[in-house]
Short mmCIF file of C-alpha atoms in Angstrom, two decimals:
data_model
loop_
_atom_site.label_atom_id
_atom_site.label_comp_id
_atom_site.label_asym_id
_atom_site.label_seq_id
_atom_site.Cartn_x
_atom_site.Cartn_y
_atom_site.Cartn_z
CA MET W 143 112.44 67.42 25.18
CA ALA W 144 109.34 68.28 23.08
CA ARG W 145 111.42 69.04 20.01
CA GLN W 146 113.42 65.83 20.44
CA GLY W 147 110.20 63.83 20.88
CA GLU W 148 108.76 65.38 17.73
CA ARG W 149 111.86 64.42 15.71
CA MET W 150 111.64 60.82 16.80
CA ALA W 151 107.87 60.68 16.23
CA MET W 152 108.02 62.04 12.73
CA GLY W 153 110.70 59.67 11.51
CA GLU W 154 113.92 61.61 12.18
CA ALA W 155 116.18 59.16 13.97
CA GLY W 156 118.74 61.68 15.08
CA PRO W 157 121.34 64.16 13.81
CA GLY W 158 123.35 62.81 10.91
CA SER W 159 121.47 59.49 10.62
CA VAL W 160 118.83 60.62 8.11
CA PRO W 161 119.38 62.65 4.93
CA SER W 162 118.27 66.24 5.32
CA HIS W 163 115.64 65.91 2.58
CA ALA W 164 113.98 63.09 4.55
CA ARG W 165 113.51 64.99 7.82
CA PRO W 166 110.23 66.58 8.94
CA GLY W 167 112.05 69.78 9.88
CA ARG W 168 112.59 70.64 6.23
CA PRO W 169 108.89 70.96 5.25
CA ALA W 170 108.23 72.86 8.48
CA ARG W 171 111.06 75.30 7.75
CA ALA W 172 109.88 75.78 4.16
CA MET W 173 106.40 76.71 5.35
CA ARG W 174 107.79 78.89 8.14
CA ASP W 175 109.69 80.86 5.51
CA ARG W 176 106.48 81.33 3.51
CA LEU W 177 104.26 82.28 6.42
CA GLY W 178 106.58 83.88 8.95
CA ARG W 179 105.10 81.56 11.59
CA GLU W 180 106.32 78.61 13.58
CA CYS W 181 105.22 75.37 11.92
CA VAL W 182 104.96 71.71 12.82
CA TYR W 183 105.02 68.92 10.24
CA VAL W 184 102.13 66.48 10.83
CA PRO W 185 101.03 63.37 8.92
CA SER W 186 97.81 65.10 7.82
CA CYS W 187 95.95 68.38 7.92
CA ARG W 188 93.13 66.72 9.86
CA LEU W 189 95.45 65.59 12.67
CA GLY W 190 96.88 69.08 13.12
CA MET W 191 93.35 70.50 13.17
CA TYR W 192 92.24 68.07 15.85
CA ALA W 193 95.22 68.93 18.07
CA ALA W 194 94.56 72.66 17.74
CA LEU W 195 90.83 72.34 18.45
CA ARG W 196 91.59 70.33 21.57
CA HIS W 197 94.19 72.85 22.70
CA TRP W 198 92.06 75.99 22.37
CA CYS W 199 88.43 74.88 22.74
CA PRO W 200 86.66 73.53 25.82
CA PRO W 201 84.64 70.32 25.35
CA GLY W 202 81.10 71.20 24.38
CA GLY W 203 82.18 74.44 22.70
CA ARG W 204 80.51 75.66 19.52
CA VAL W 205 82.50 76.16 16.30
CA LEU W 206 81.25 78.25 13.38
CA MET W 207 82.16 76.55 10.09
CA SER W 208 81.09 76.25 6.47
CA PRO W 209 78.39 73.74 5.48
CA VAL W 210 80.07 73.32 2.07
CA ASN W 211 83.07 71.48 3.38
CA ASP W 212 84.60 68.02 3.51
CA ASP W 213 82.64 65.77 5.83
CA VAL W 214 85.95 64.57 7.33
CA ILE W 215 86.46 68.06 8.77
CA PHE W 216 82.97 67.93 10.25
CA PHE W 217 83.87 64.67 11.99
CA VAL W 218 87.17 66.11 13.26
CA VAL W 219 85.18 68.88 14.97
CA LEU W 220 82.86 66.28 16.53
CA ALA W 221 85.83 64.17 17.60
CA ALA W 222 87.25 67.16 19.45
CA GLY W 223 84.09 67.21 21.55
CA LEU W 224 82.69 70.32 19.86
CA ARG W 225 79.37 71.29 18.31
CA PRO W 226 79.53 72.38 14.64
CA VAL W 227 77.52 75.52 13.84
CA GLN W 228 76.86 75.97 10.12
CA ALA W 229 77.39 79.46 8.72
CA PRO W 230 75.56 81.29 5.92
CA LEU W 231 77.61 81.52 2.73
CA LYS W 232 78.07 83.72 -0.31
CA PRO W 233 76.43 81.89 -3.22
CA TRP W 234 79.12 82.46 -5.86
CA ASP W 235 82.19 81.03 -4.09
CA ALA W 236 80.87 79.54 -0.81
CA SER W 237 82.91 81.93 1.30
CA LEU W 238 81.52 82.70 4.75
CA ASP W 239 78.97 85.54 4.72
CA LEU W 240 80.16 87.49 7.72
CA ASP W 241 77.24 89.94 7.76
CA ALA W 242 74.59 87.20 7.61
CA VAL W 243 75.69 85.46 10.83
CA PRO W 244 73.07 86.35 13.49
CA GLU W 245 74.34 88.45 16.35
CA GLY W 246 73.08 85.89 18.83
CA THR W 247 75.22 83.22 17.20
CA TRP W 248 78.44 85.18 17.62
CA GLY W 249 78.05 85.34 21.39
CA SER W 250 77.56 81.57 21.65
CA LEU W 251 80.76 80.56 19.87
CA SER W 252 83.99 79.10 21.20
CA ALA W 253 85.84 79.41 17.87
CA VAL W 254 85.54 80.07 14.14
CA LEU W 255 86.94 77.71 11.50
CA THR W 256 87.43 78.99 7.95
CA THR W 257 87.43 76.76 4.86
CA ASN W 258 88.92 78.84 2.01
CA LEU W 259 87.10 76.52 -0.36
CA TYR W 260 89.11 75.60 -3.48
CA GLY W 261 91.50 78.45 -2.57
CA ASN W 262 88.92 81.25 -2.53
CA PRO W 263 89.55 82.93 0.81
CA ASP W 264 87.06 83.50 3.57
CA PRO W 265 86.91 87.08 4.94
CA ALA W 266 89.77 86.53 7.41
CA PRO W 267 90.35 90.21 8.34
CA GLY W 268 86.73 90.65 9.40
CA LEU W 269 86.66 87.29 11.14
CA ARG W 270 89.87 88.13 12.97
CA ALA W 271 88.32 91.36 14.25
CA ARG W 272 85.17 89.54 15.36
CA CYS W 273 87.11 86.81 17.15
CA ASP W 274 89.33 89.36 18.88
CA ALA W 275 86.28 91.24 20.11
CA LEU W 276 84.78 88.02 21.45
CA GLY W 277 88.05 86.66 22.85
CA ILE W 278 87.81 83.40 20.89
CA PRO W 279 90.31 81.71 18.54
CA LEU W 280 90.19 81.84 14.75
CA PHE W 281 91.33 78.72 12.91
CA GLU W 282 92.15 78.71 9.20
CA ASP W 283 91.74 75.54 7.18
CA ALA W 284 94.13 76.41 4.36
CA ALA W 285 94.28 72.94 2.79
CA HIS W 286 93.09 74.34 -0.57
CA ALA W 287 94.69 77.76 -0.22
CA ILE W 288 98.45 77.43 -0.01
CA GLY W 289 99.92 80.39 -1.90
CA GLY W 290 96.72 82.42 -1.57
CA GLU W 291 96.36 85.89 -0.07
CA VAL W 292 93.60 87.84 1.66
CA GLY W 293 93.79 91.31 3.11
CA GLY W 294 97.36 91.70 1.85
CA ARG W 295 98.62 88.71 3.84
CA PRO W 296 99.01 85.00 3.06
CA VAL W 297 96.04 82.80 3.85
CA GLY W 298 96.99 81.04 7.05
CA THR W 299 98.48 84.09 8.79
CA TRP W 300 95.26 85.46 10.29
CA GLY W 301 94.29 82.67 12.64
CA ASP W 302 95.59 81.53 15.99
CA ALA W 303 96.36 78.32 14.12
CA SER W 304 96.18 77.28 10.48
CA PHE W 305 96.30 73.93 8.74
CA PHE W 306 97.83 73.12 5.37
CA SER W 307 97.62 69.94 3.32
CA LEU W 308 100.67 68.80 1.41
CA SER W 309 98.46 66.54 -0.70
CA LYS W 310 96.77 69.34 -2.66
CA HIS W 311 98.90 71.95 -4.47
CA VAL W 312 102.09 70.30 -3.25
CA GLY W 313 100.93 66.95 -4.64
CA ALA W 314 102.87 64.79 -2.20
CA HIS W 315 99.82 62.69 -1.24
CA ALA W 316 100.96 62.87 2.37
CA GLY W 317 101.67 65.26 5.18
CA GLY W 318 100.39 68.52 6.52
CA ILE W 319 101.52 71.62 8.34
CA LEU W 320 100.19 73.11 11.56
CA ALA W 321 101.16 76.79 11.77
CA VAL W 322 100.68 78.89 14.91
CA ALA W 323 100.64 82.61 15.62
CA ASP W 324 102.16 82.28 19.10
CA PRO W 325 105.63 80.68 18.99
CA GLY W 326 105.20 79.79 22.64
CA VAL W 327 102.60 77.10 21.89
CA ARG W 328 104.55 75.48 19.07
CA ASP W 329 106.31 72.85 21.17
CA LEU W 330 103.17 72.12 23.19
CA LEU W 331 101.18 71.40 20.02
CA ALA W 332 104.05 69.41 18.53
CA GLN W 333 104.00 67.18 21.60
CA ALA W 334 100.20 66.88 21.42
CA CYS W 335 100.47 65.71 17.81
CA GLU W 336 103.25 63.29 18.73
CA ASP W 337 101.05 61.78 21.44
CA LEU W 338 98.31 61.14 18.87
CA LEU W 339 100.50 59.32 16.36
CA ALA W 340 100.25 55.63 15.59
CA PRO W 341 103.37 53.52 14.95
CA ARG W 342 104.83 53.48 11.47
CA ARG W 343 103.96 50.40 9.40
CA THR W 344 106.21 49.02 6.67
CA THR W 345 103.19 47.99 4.59
CA ALA W 346 101.75 51.49 4.76
CA GLU W 347 105.02 53.02 3.61
CA LEU W 348 105.24 50.51 0.77
CA ALA W 349 101.70 51.27 -0.35
CA TYR W 350 102.52 54.98 -0.31
CA ALA W 351 105.65 54.38 -2.37
CA VAL W 352 103.89 52.45 -5.14
CA ARG W 353 100.64 54.44 -5.23
CA PRO W 354 101.61 57.06 -7.85
CA TYR W 355 102.95 54.40 -10.20
CA ALA W 356 99.92 52.15 -9.82
CA GLU W 357 97.53 55.03 -10.44
CA ALA W 358 99.51 56.30 -13.41
CA ALA W 359 99.69 52.85 -14.99
CA VAL W 360 95.97 52.12 -14.92
CA ARG W 361 95.00 55.67 -15.89
CA GLY W 362 97.52 55.68 -18.72
CA LEU W 363 95.76 52.63 -20.11
CA GLY W 364 92.40 54.38 -19.81
CA LEU W 365 91.24 51.92 -17.17
CA ARG W 366 89.15 54.24 -15.01
CA ARG W 367 87.45 51.43 -13.11
CA ALA W 368 90.82 49.87 -12.39
CA ALA W 369 92.16 53.23 -11.23
CA TRP W 370 89.25 53.56 -8.84
CA ALA W 371 89.91 50.01 -7.57
CA VAL W 372 93.57 50.91 -6.97
CA LEU W 373 92.55 53.96 -4.92
CA ARG W 374 90.19 51.83 -2.86
CA ARG W 375 92.87 49.18 -2.31
CA LEU W 376 95.30 51.80 -1.04
CA GLY W 377 92.72 53.22 1.38
CA THR W 378 92.54 56.59 -0.37
CA ALA W 379 88.98 56.33 -1.70
CA GLU W 380 86.15 54.42 -0.07
CA ARG W 381 82.94 56.28 -0.86
CA GLU W 382 80.04 55.19 -2.99
CA GLU W 383 78.59 58.72 -2.96
CA ILE W 384 79.98 62.21 -2.50
CA ARG W 385 79.28 62.09 1.23
CA MET W 386 80.32 59.08 3.28
CA PRO W 387 77.51 57.19 5.08
CA LEU W 388 76.61 59.08 8.26
CA ARG W 389 75.64 55.98 10.32
CA PRO W 390 73.78 58.16 12.84
CA GLU W 391 73.35 55.57 15.61
CA ALA W 392 77.05 54.72 15.65
CA LEU W 393 77.96 58.39 15.34
CA ALA W 394 75.77 59.27 18.32
CA ARG W 395 77.70 56.75 20.41
CA ALA W 396 80.99 58.24 19.24
CA VAL W 397 79.84 61.77 20.04
CA ALA W 398 78.84 60.64 23.53
CA ALA W 399 82.42 59.38 24.01
CA ALA W 400 84.05 62.60 22.73
CA PRO W 401 86.56 64.09 22.87
CA GLY W 402 88.69 61.38 21.31
CA LEU W 403 89.90 60.26 17.91
CA ASP W 404 89.57 56.52 18.49
CA ALA W 405 85.76 56.48 18.65
CA HIS W 406 85.55 58.70 15.56
CA ASP W 407 88.25 56.90 13.59
CA PRO W 408 85.81 55.16 11.18
CA TRP W 409 84.78 58.62 9.93
CA VAL W 410 87.97 60.64 10.35
CA ARG W 411 90.18 58.13 8.52
CA VAL W 412 88.05 57.97 5.35
CA ASP W 413 90.17 58.40 2.19
CA MET W 414 93.33 58.59 4.33
CA HIS W 415 93.91 55.68 6.65
CA ASP W 416 97.41 56.94 7.43
CA TYR W 417 96.21 60.30 8.75
CA ARG W 418 97.88 59.67 12.11
CA ARG W 419 100.64 57.33 10.95
CA ARG W 420 104.30 58.12 11.53
CA GLY W 421 105.97 58.94 8.23
CA GLY W 422 109.07 57.16 7.00
CA ARG W 423 112.06 58.43 5.04
CA PHE W 424 110.55 57.78 1.62
CA ARG W 425 107.40 59.73 2.44
CA LEU W 426 109.28 62.68 3.93
CA ALA W 427 111.71 62.79 1.03
CA ARG W 428 108.85 62.93 -1.48
CA VAL W 429 107.16 65.72 0.50
CA ALA W 430 110.38 67.74 0.45
CA ARG W 431 110.91 67.23 -3.30
CA HIS W 432 107.38 68.34 -4.10
CA LEU W 433 107.65 71.38 -1.85
CA ASP W 434 110.73 72.43 -3.79
CA ARG W 435 108.54 72.69 -6.91
CA LEU W 436 105.61 74.45 -5.24
CA ASP W 437 106.18 77.90 -6.75
CA GLU W 438 106.19 76.42 -10.24
CA VAL W 439 102.90 74.64 -9.55
CA LEU W 440 101.33 77.78 -8.09
CA ALA W 441 102.26 79.78 -11.18
CA ALA W 442 100.64 77.16 -13.41
CA CYS W 443 97.52 77.10 -11.21
CA ARG W 444 97.25 80.88 -11.43
CA ALA W 445 97.47 80.79 -15.22
CA GLY W 446 94.84 78.06 -15.46
CA THR W 447 92.58 79.91 -13.04
CA GLU W 448 92.71 82.99 -15.26
CA LEU W 449 91.61 80.92 -18.27
CA LEU W 450 88.69 79.38 -16.41
CA LEU W 451 87.58 82.71 -14.92
CA ALA W 452 87.21 84.08 -18.45
CA THR W 453 84.56 81.50 -19.38
CA ASP W 454 80.76 81.83 -19.28
CA TRP W 455 80.63 79.32 -16.39
CA ALA W 456 82.97 81.33 -14.16
CA TYR W 457 81.77 82.22 -10.69
CA ALA W 458 83.07 85.72 -11.44
CA ARG W 459 79.81 86.36 -13.34
CA TYR W 460 77.83 86.02 -10.12
CA ALA W 461 80.09 87.87 -7.67
CA ASP W 462 79.57 91.36 -6.32
CA ARG W 463 83.12 92.20 -7.38
CA PRO W 464 85.58 90.59 -9.81
CA PRO W 465 87.67 87.95 -8.01
CA ALA W 466 91.44 88.26 -7.96
CA ALA W 467 93.44 85.79 -10.03
CA ARG W 468 94.68 83.33 -7.44
CA PRO W 469 96.46 79.98 -7.70
CA LEU W 470 93.24 78.09 -6.95
CA PHE W 471 93.38 74.40 -6.18
CA ARG W 472 90.12 73.97 -8.07
CA VAL W 473 88.08 76.58 -9.95
CA PRO W 474 84.37 76.23 -9.14
CA LEU W 475 82.54 76.69 -12.42
CA LEU W 476 78.81 77.15 -11.92
CA VAL W 477 76.86 74.98 -14.34
CA ALA W 478 73.19 74.22 -14.83
CA ASP W 479 73.64 70.43 -14.71
CA ARG W 480 76.73 69.48 -12.75
CA ASP W 481 76.39 65.74 -13.24
CA ALA W 482 76.17 66.10 -17.02
CA ALA W 483 79.13 68.48 -17.01
CA ALA W 484 81.16 66.06 -14.89
CA ALA W 485 80.34 63.27 -17.34
CA ALA W 486 81.55 65.44 -20.23
CA LEU W 487 84.86 65.94 -18.45
CA ALA W 488 85.11 62.24 -17.62
CA ARG W 489 84.93 61.43 -21.33
CA ARG W 490 88.16 63.41 -21.68
CA GLY W 491 89.74 61.59 -18.75
CA ILE W 492 89.22 64.49 -16.32
CA VAL W 493 87.78 63.18 -13.05
CA VAL W 494 85.81 65.65 -10.95
CA GLY W 495 86.39 65.32 -7.22
CA TYR W 496 86.25 67.57 -4.15
CA LEU W 497 82.48 67.87 -4.32
CA TYR W 498 80.70 68.75 -1.07
CA ASP W 499 77.05 68.07 -1.77
CA PRO W 500 74.71 68.19 0.09
CA PRO W 501 75.73 70.85 2.64
CA LEU W 502 76.65 69.51 6.05
CA ASP W 503 73.45 70.62 7.79
CA ASP W 504 71.31 68.77 5.21
CA TYR W 505 73.67 65.79 5.41
CA ALA W 506 73.99 65.45 9.19
CA GLY W 507 70.81 67.05 10.52
CA ALA W 508 70.10 68.90 13.73
CA ASP W 509 71.12 65.96 15.91
CA PHE W 510 74.77 66.64 15.11
CA THR W 511 74.97 70.29 14.03
CA ASP W 512 73.26 73.64 14.29
CA PRO W 513 71.84 74.34 10.82
CA SER W 514 72.62 77.49 8.89
CA PRO W 515 70.09 80.30 9.41
CA ALA W 516 70.14 80.88 5.63
CA PRO W 517 70.88 77.55 3.89
CA GLU W 518 69.71 78.42 0.36
CA ALA W 519 72.99 79.84 -0.95
CA ALA W 520 75.00 76.84 0.27
CA ARG W 521 72.53 74.43 -1.35
CA TRP W 522 72.64 76.33 -4.63
CA PHE W 523 76.43 76.40 -4.71
CA ALA W 524 76.78 72.73 -3.73
CA ARG W 525 74.36 71.73 -6.48
CA HIS W 526 75.92 73.80 -9.27
CA ALA W 527 79.65 73.99 -8.48
CA LEU W 528 81.89 72.01 -10.83
CA PRO W 529 85.43 72.08 -9.36
CA VAL W 530 87.90 72.06 -12.26
CA ASP W 531 91.64 71.51 -11.91
CA PRO W 532 93.28 74.68 -13.29
CA LEU W 533 96.23 72.59 -14.46
CA ARG W 534 93.85 71.06 -17.01
CA ALA W 535 92.01 74.26 -17.86
CA ARG W 536 92.30 74.12 -21.66
CA GLU W 537 91.18 70.49 -21.87
CA ALA W 538 88.27 71.14 -19.53
CA ILE W 539 87.07 74.19 -21.44
CA ALA W 540 87.18 72.29 -24.73
CA ALA W 541 85.21 69.38 -23.24
CA LEU W 542 82.53 71.62 -21.74
CA GLU W 543 82.16 73.64 -24.93
CA GLU W 544 81.88 70.49 -27.03
CA ALA W 545 79.17 69.14 -24.72
CA GLY W 546 77.20 72.40 -24.80
CA VAL W 547 77.25 72.77 -21.03
CA ARG W 548 75.11 75.71 -19.91
CA PRO W 549 75.97 78.05 -17.04
CA ALA W 550 73.76 78.03 -13.97
CA GLU W 551 71.01 80.59 -13.67
CA PRO W 552 71.98 83.29 -11.16
CA PHE W 553 71.15 82.55 -7.54
CA ALA W 554 67.91 84.01 -6.27
CA ALA W 555 67.18 83.33 -2.62
CA ALA W 556 63.42 83.19 -3.04
CA GLY W 557 63.64 80.66 -5.86
CA ALA W 558 66.32 78.57 -4.17
CA ARG W 559 64.47 77.91 -0.93
CA GLY W 560 62.91 74.74 -2.21
CA GLU W 561 66.10 73.51 -3.87
CA ARG W 562 67.96 70.86 -1.95
CA SER W 563 71.20 69.30 -2.99
CA SER W 564 71.34 65.71 -4.15
CA PRO W 565 73.88 63.16 -2.91
CA GLY W 566 75.50 62.79 -6.34
CA GLY W 567 77.83 60.01 -7.41
CA PRO W 568 81.26 58.72 -6.48
CA GLY W 569 84.40 60.76 -6.86
CA PRO W 570 88.11 60.54 -6.06
CA ALA W 571 89.84 61.35 -2.81
CA ARG W 572 88.37 64.31 -0.98
CA GLY W 573 89.89 67.28 0.82
#
């Protein structure tokens, strides 16, 4: 019954009535073949994450996570009735610094949530060992890391559950995948996701259908303000700054009502109002078509990443070991003045998004999260990271060279203690 309910919820009306390319089972099977795990197609990465957190974690549990992360993910953790605990990070790629987490923190946790920021993997093998020793689940947010590897295995195959976005590398602007290690919980989580879904709306499906053409038209004419207005109109961008307004009094009321998505919907839906909306045939067909081209996109991302890693701004200059060439979703160049560098790219029509500044503990404060015990590295990275699309690597390099953009000075903990990130300016849809 769970599998039948999932088919109906996700837009599959029954055997033979919907073309195979427009059924949610096809994306799930494609990801199962990549990961070797049972998968569930969901309308968004954030919905699958919420369902998994609710399944494995008791209300009031504490979840270790990265402070350099999308604020939507922070609000998903709060919506699940959990307390975010911000982790110390490596300064060059914002991966979780396993050895810098205090021993006392480990014993207080109910789960660990990785970020794999821009596709650079968190230390999943070590985290898996820690979680096994503590008897707690490991969750992998692999939204930026499809096609990546760590420890000789694909990102997303270390956790009890992992979450993939089909809006990033896949480029479908819709859909996500919830993958699970235990096949026995697959149907249970599929039903949990089905129970969270809102009815499909014809207007939402129409807006999704026309979005790529509307964006392409205004951008092709060089109308950046119009493009931004289109994104706002379609509910895919609604921020004035990098971080959305916290609204602490309203958030405190929502937290008091947790767990539950409804009270947190004003925060969780930002940049994706259809995050829990049932997908129609057009949406599912587009997802399937884009998935068919994923390997081609990953190859191009890998090639662009290699070009960007060879520059003077590459985070490879700061790392304790050379990073592997991965198909990154964005390559975080480390620049002295990020805002000036972003402006130089904007003059070439390259919009910088997926900025996560300031870190979540500076953004939300101790009322809503446990702060990192060593926040300086996260602040330094958030201030200096310039996420560049590897598919536009050559154009970006030319623009930065022409503007004389300088690389950031190497991180030094003592000198960074007084440095706090700034809120920055607006950007496109976030992770």
